[in-house]
Amino acid sequence: MKQYKAVNWNDPENDYALMFWEQNIKQFWIDTEYIPSKDIDSWKALSPEMRECYKKALGGLTLLDTLQSHTGMPKIMDHIDSLQNKSVLAYMCMMEAIHAKSYSTIFTTVATSQDIEDIFNWVQNNKYLQFKASTIDKYYRKLAETDISKEDLFMGLCASVLLESFLFYSGFFIPLWLCGQGHMVASADIIKKIIADESIHGVFVGLLAQDVYKKLPNPERAKEKLIVLLNDLYENELKYTEEIYTDVGLTAEVKEYVRYNANKALMNLGFEPTFEVKRVNPIVLNGLNVETTQHDFFSKKSTNYEKATEIVHLRDEDFAMDTSIAI
Ligand code: MN3
Ligand code: MN3
């Protein structure tokens, strides 16, 4: 008869579960603590092309967070032995649902009902987004089977890390880029919270993957499979980037950022970076490192974390505009 075990946090199961649990708790937030309505004027000042790009970027992000919350995290959890690690994944799963909802919180504020309907239809019909989702979901579905190989589990974990640490970033680029120049700043506070979470998710699931990799009978074959998957997703990512960024003239910069994050995904999985990266837009990198954010997952809660009692609003005057850049 199967013995059911209770999770015992007083018995250390591994070196890192408690640390990740505590870091996740420190980073907790909900979308309704933020006030994207402060961005309404900023939104109106954007060009129609920029608004279109922004909406599509957030629509794509919503799809990935939906997949991660409804399928990725629960399926992975089923195959992880450590009960404490399972708890960390359960917490992350809940945050993925908050992420997926938070884009709607931004949409509700800046977009019309018709806009919102159009964007969700676009997500459902965009071949590059659908390719991302179906490619990752194939590996997650494999985890739905009870009797899977260690290599299947490794690939499921790899798919998750590629989603977390790589596929999100073509979408994150535009809110960071705009925010770095003083546009859509309140919405970017939400996006930065999501990025901080994805950062810790990628590291944690990456560690789980590395644990499995060490026990694989044929690690070379598994690594080859990972590289094939990464390259398929990369090719798709380039086309997706062209589709949403060509009209605003940012395609080349976003592709550079995509390669930068592909390398981060590889490093989270314990491998060497393989993409050549020349120069990532400093506005976007700074967007991650200064003011409100903690891309470094060991740091504390955002200083701009807005609870009803302690609101620190950024104002337009806080930003020196670079007028050479067309918005
Ligand atoms: Mn997420
Ligand atoms: Mn995540």
Short mmCIF file of N, CA and C in Angstrom, two decimals, residues 34-106:
data_model
loop_
_atom_site.label_atom_id
_atom_site.label_comp_id
_atom_site.label_asym_id
_atom_site.label_seq_id
_atom_site.Cartn_x
_atom_site.Cartn_y
_atom_site.Cartn_z
N TYR A 34 -0.80 47.67 -7.86
CA TYR A 34 -0.20 48.65 -8.77
C TYR A 34 -1.28 49.47 -9.47
N ILE A 35 -0.88 50.62 -9.98
CA ILE A 35 -1.86 51.55 -10.51
C ILE A 35 -1.51 51.93 -11.95
N PRO A 36 -1.77 51.03 -12.90
CA PRO A 36 -1.41 51.35 -14.30
C PRO A 36 -2.21 52.50 -14.89
N SER A 37 -3.29 52.93 -14.22
CA SER A 37 -4.07 54.06 -14.77
C SER A 37 -3.24 55.34 -14.85
N LYS A 38 -2.14 55.39 -14.10
CA LYS A 38 -1.24 56.54 -14.22
C LYS A 38 -0.63 56.63 -15.61
N ASP A 39 -0.73 55.54 -16.36
CA ASP A 39 -0.11 55.50 -17.71
C ASP A 39 -1.05 55.95 -18.82
N ILE A 40 -2.27 56.33 -18.49
CA ILE A 40 -3.23 56.63 -19.56
C ILE A 40 -2.73 57.75 -20.49
N ASP A 41 -2.21 58.82 -19.92
CA ASP A 41 -1.71 59.91 -20.77
C ASP A 41 -0.50 59.45 -21.60
N SER A 42 0.35 58.68 -20.95
CA SER A 42 1.52 58.15 -21.64
C SER A 42 1.09 57.26 -22.82
N TRP A 43 0.09 56.46 -22.58
CA TRP A 43 -0.44 55.56 -23.62
C TRP A 43 -0.95 56.36 -24.81
N LYS A 44 -1.69 57.41 -24.51
CA LYS A 44 -2.27 58.23 -25.60
C LYS A 44 -1.18 58.91 -26.43
N ALA A 45 -0.04 59.16 -25.79
CA ALA A 45 1.04 59.86 -26.48
C ALA A 45 1.87 58.92 -27.38
N LEU A 46 1.68 57.62 -27.23
CA LEU A 46 2.44 56.67 -28.07
C LEU A 46 1.87 56.66 -29.49
N SER A 47 2.73 56.36 -30.45
CA SER A 47 2.26 56.23 -31.83
C SER A 47 1.37 54.99 -31.94
N PRO A 48 0.47 54.95 -32.92
CA PRO A 48 -0.38 53.75 -33.11
C PRO A 48 0.47 52.48 -33.28
N GLU A 49 1.60 52.60 -33.98
CA GLU A 49 2.47 51.42 -34.19
C GLU A 49 3.03 50.93 -32.86
N MET A 50 3.43 51.89 -32.02
CA MET A 50 4.00 51.51 -30.73
C MET A 50 2.94 50.85 -29.84
N ARG A 51 1.73 51.40 -29.88
CA ARG A 51 0.65 50.78 -29.08
C ARG A 51 0.36 49.37 -29.55
N GLU A 52 0.39 49.18 -30.86
CA GLU A 52 0.13 47.85 -31.43
C GLU A 52 1.21 46.86 -30.97
N CYS A 53 2.45 47.32 -31.05
CA CYS A 53 3.58 46.49 -30.62
C CYS A 53 3.44 46.12 -29.14
N TYR A 54 3.11 47.08 -28.33
CA TYR A 54 2.98 46.87 -26.87
C TYR A 54 1.86 45.87 -26.57
N LYS A 55 0.74 46.05 -27.23
CA LYS A 55 -0.40 45.14 -26.98
C LYS A 55 -0.05 43.71 -27.39
N LYS A 56 0.60 43.58 -28.53
CA LYS A 56 0.97 42.23 -28.99
C LYS A 56 2.00 41.60 -28.06
N ALA A 57 2.95 42.40 -27.62
CA ALA A 57 3.96 41.88 -26.70
C ALA A 57 3.29 41.35 -25.43
N LEU A 58 2.37 42.13 -24.87
CA LEU A 58 1.70 41.70 -23.64
C LEU A 58 0.76 40.52 -23.88
N GLY A 59 0.14 40.49 -25.07
CA GLY A 59 -0.71 39.34 -25.41
C GLY A 59 0.11 38.06 -25.44
N GLY A 60 1.29 38.13 -26.05
CA GLY A 60 2.17 36.96 -26.12
C GLY A 60 2.63 36.52 -24.75
N LEU A 61 2.94 37.49 -23.90
CA LEU A 61 3.37 37.16 -22.54
C LEU A 61 2.24 36.48 -21.77
N THR A 62 1.03 36.94 -21.99
CA THR A 62 -0.13 36.33 -21.30
C THR A 62 -0.23 34.86 -21.66
N LEU A 63 -0.01 34.56 -22.95
CA LEU A 63 -0.11 33.15 -23.37
C LEU A 63 0.93 32.29 -22.65
N LEU A 64 2.16 32.78 -22.59
CA LEU A 64 3.22 31.99 -21.95
C LEU A 64 2.95 31.79 -20.46
N ASP A 65 2.47 32.82 -19.78
CA ASP A 65 2.19 32.67 -18.35
C ASP A 65 0.99 31.77 -18.10
N THR A 66 0.04 31.79 -19.03
CA THR A 66 -1.11 30.88 -18.91
C THR A 66 -0.63 29.43 -19.01
N LEU A 67 0.20 29.17 -20.01
CA LEU A 67 0.73 27.81 -20.19
C LEU A 67 1.54 27.36 -18.97
N GLN A 68 2.33 28.26 -18.46
CA GLN A 68 3.20 27.91 -17.33
C GLN A 68 2.38 27.64 -16.07
N SER A 69 1.32 28.41 -15.87
CA SER A 69 0.50 28.24 -14.67
C SER A 69 -0.39 27.01 -14.77
N HIS A 70 -1.01 26.83 -15.93
CA HIS A 70 -2.02 25.77 -16.04
C HIS A 70 -1.41 24.41 -16.34
N THR A 71 -0.24 24.39 -16.96
CA THR A 71 0.33 23.11 -17.39
C THR A 71 1.75 22.91 -16.87
N GLY A 72 2.64 23.86 -17.14
CA GLY A 72 4.06 23.65 -16.85
C GLY A 72 4.34 23.29 -15.41
N MET A 73 4.00 24.19 -14.51
CA MET A 73 4.32 23.98 -13.09
C MET A 73 3.63 22.72 -12.52
N PRO A 74 2.32 22.54 -12.76
CA PRO A 74 1.67 21.34 -12.18
C PRO A 74 2.26 20.03 -12.71
N LYS A 75 2.58 20.00 -14.00
CA LYS A 75 3.10 18.74 -14.56
C LYS A 75 4.50 18.44 -14.02
N ILE A 76 5.31 19.47 -13.91
CA ILE A 76 6.66 19.28 -13.37
C ILE A 76 6.59 18.79 -11.92
N MET A 77 5.73 19.43 -11.16
CA MET A 77 5.58 19.11 -9.73
C MET A 77 5.37 17.62 -9.49
N ASP A 78 4.61 17.00 -10.38
CA ASP A 78 4.28 15.59 -10.26
C ASP A 78 5.50 14.68 -10.26
N HIS A 79 6.60 15.14 -10.86
CA HIS A 79 7.77 14.27 -11.02
C HIS A 79 8.94 14.65 -10.13
N ILE A 80 8.71 15.57 -9.22
CA ILE A 80 9.78 16.00 -8.31
C ILE A 80 9.60 15.29 -6.98
N ASP A 81 10.63 14.60 -6.53
CA ASP A 81 10.50 13.78 -5.31
C ASP A 81 10.45 14.61 -4.03
N SER A 82 11.32 15.61 -3.94
CA SER A 82 11.38 16.41 -2.71
C SER A 82 10.06 17.14 -2.48
N LEU A 83 9.45 16.89 -1.32
CA LEU A 83 8.17 17.54 -1.03
C LEU A 83 8.34 19.04 -0.85
N GLN A 84 9.50 19.45 -0.34
CA GLN A 84 9.75 20.89 -0.19
C GLN A 84 9.91 21.55 -1.56
N ASN A 85 10.63 20.90 -2.46
CA ASN A 85 10.74 21.45 -3.81
C ASN A 85 9.37 21.53 -4.47
N LYS A 86 8.53 20.54 -4.22
CA LYS A 86 7.16 20.59 -4.76
C LYS A 86 6.42 21.82 -4.24
N SER A 87 6.64 22.12 -2.95
CA SER A 87 5.97 23.30 -2.36
C SER A 87 6.43 24.58 -3.05
N VAL A 88 7.73 24.66 -3.32
CA VAL A 88 8.26 25.84 -4.01
C VAL A 88 7.61 25.96 -5.39
N LEU A 89 7.48 24.84 -6.09
CA LEU A 89 6.85 24.87 -7.41
C LEU A 89 5.38 25.26 -7.31
N ALA A 90 4.71 24.79 -6.25
CA ALA A 90 3.29 25.14 -6.07
C ALA A 90 3.14 26.65 -5.89
N TYR A 91 4.05 27.23 -5.13
CA TYR A 91 4.03 28.69 -4.93
C TYR A 91 4.26 29.40 -6.27
N MET A 92 5.25 28.92 -7.01
CA MET A 92 5.56 29.53 -8.31
C MET A 92 4.37 29.43 -9.26
N CYS A 93 3.67 28.30 -9.19
CA CYS A 93 2.49 28.09 -10.04
C CYS A 93 1.44 29.16 -9.77
N MET A 94 1.23 29.45 -8.48
CA MET A 94 0.27 30.49 -8.11
C MET A 94 0.71 31.85 -8.65
N MET A 95 2.02 32.13 -8.56
CA MET A 95 2.50 33.41 -9.08
C MET A 95 2.32 33.50 -10.60
N GLU A 96 2.45 32.37 -11.29
CA GLU A 96 2.24 32.40 -12.75
C GLU A 96 0.81 32.84 -13.07
N ALA A 97 -0.14 32.40 -12.24
CA ALA A 97 -1.53 32.81 -12.45
C ALA A 97 -1.68 34.32 -12.22
N ILE A 98 -0.96 34.84 -11.23
CA ILE A 98 -0.99 36.29 -10.99
C ILE A 98 -0.35 37.03 -12.18
N HIS A 99 0.75 36.49 -12.68
CA HIS A 99 1.38 37.12 -13.86
C HIS A 99 0.38 37.18 -15.02
N ALA A 100 -0.23 36.04 -15.32
CA ALA A 100 -1.13 35.98 -16.47
C ALA A 100 -2.27 36.99 -16.30
N LYS A 101 -2.75 37.14 -15.07
CA LYS A 101 -3.84 38.09 -14.83
C LYS A 101 -3.37 39.55 -14.92
N SER A 102 -2.13 39.78 -14.54
CA SER A 102 -1.66 41.17 -14.44
C SER A 102 -1.62 41.88 -15.80
N TYR A 103 -1.38 41.14 -16.87
CA TYR A 103 -1.42 41.78 -18.20
C TYR A 103 -2.82 42.29 -18.48
N SER A 104 -3.83 41.53 -18.04
CA SER A 104 -5.22 41.98 -18.22
C SER A 104 -5.48 43.25 -17.42
N THR A 105 -4.83 43.36 -16.25
CA THR A 105 -4.98 44.57 -15.45
C THR A 105 -4.45 45.78 -16.22
N ILE A 106 -3.35 45.60 -16.92
CA ILE A 106 -2.81 46.69 -17.75
C ILE A 106 -3.73 46.96 -18.94
#
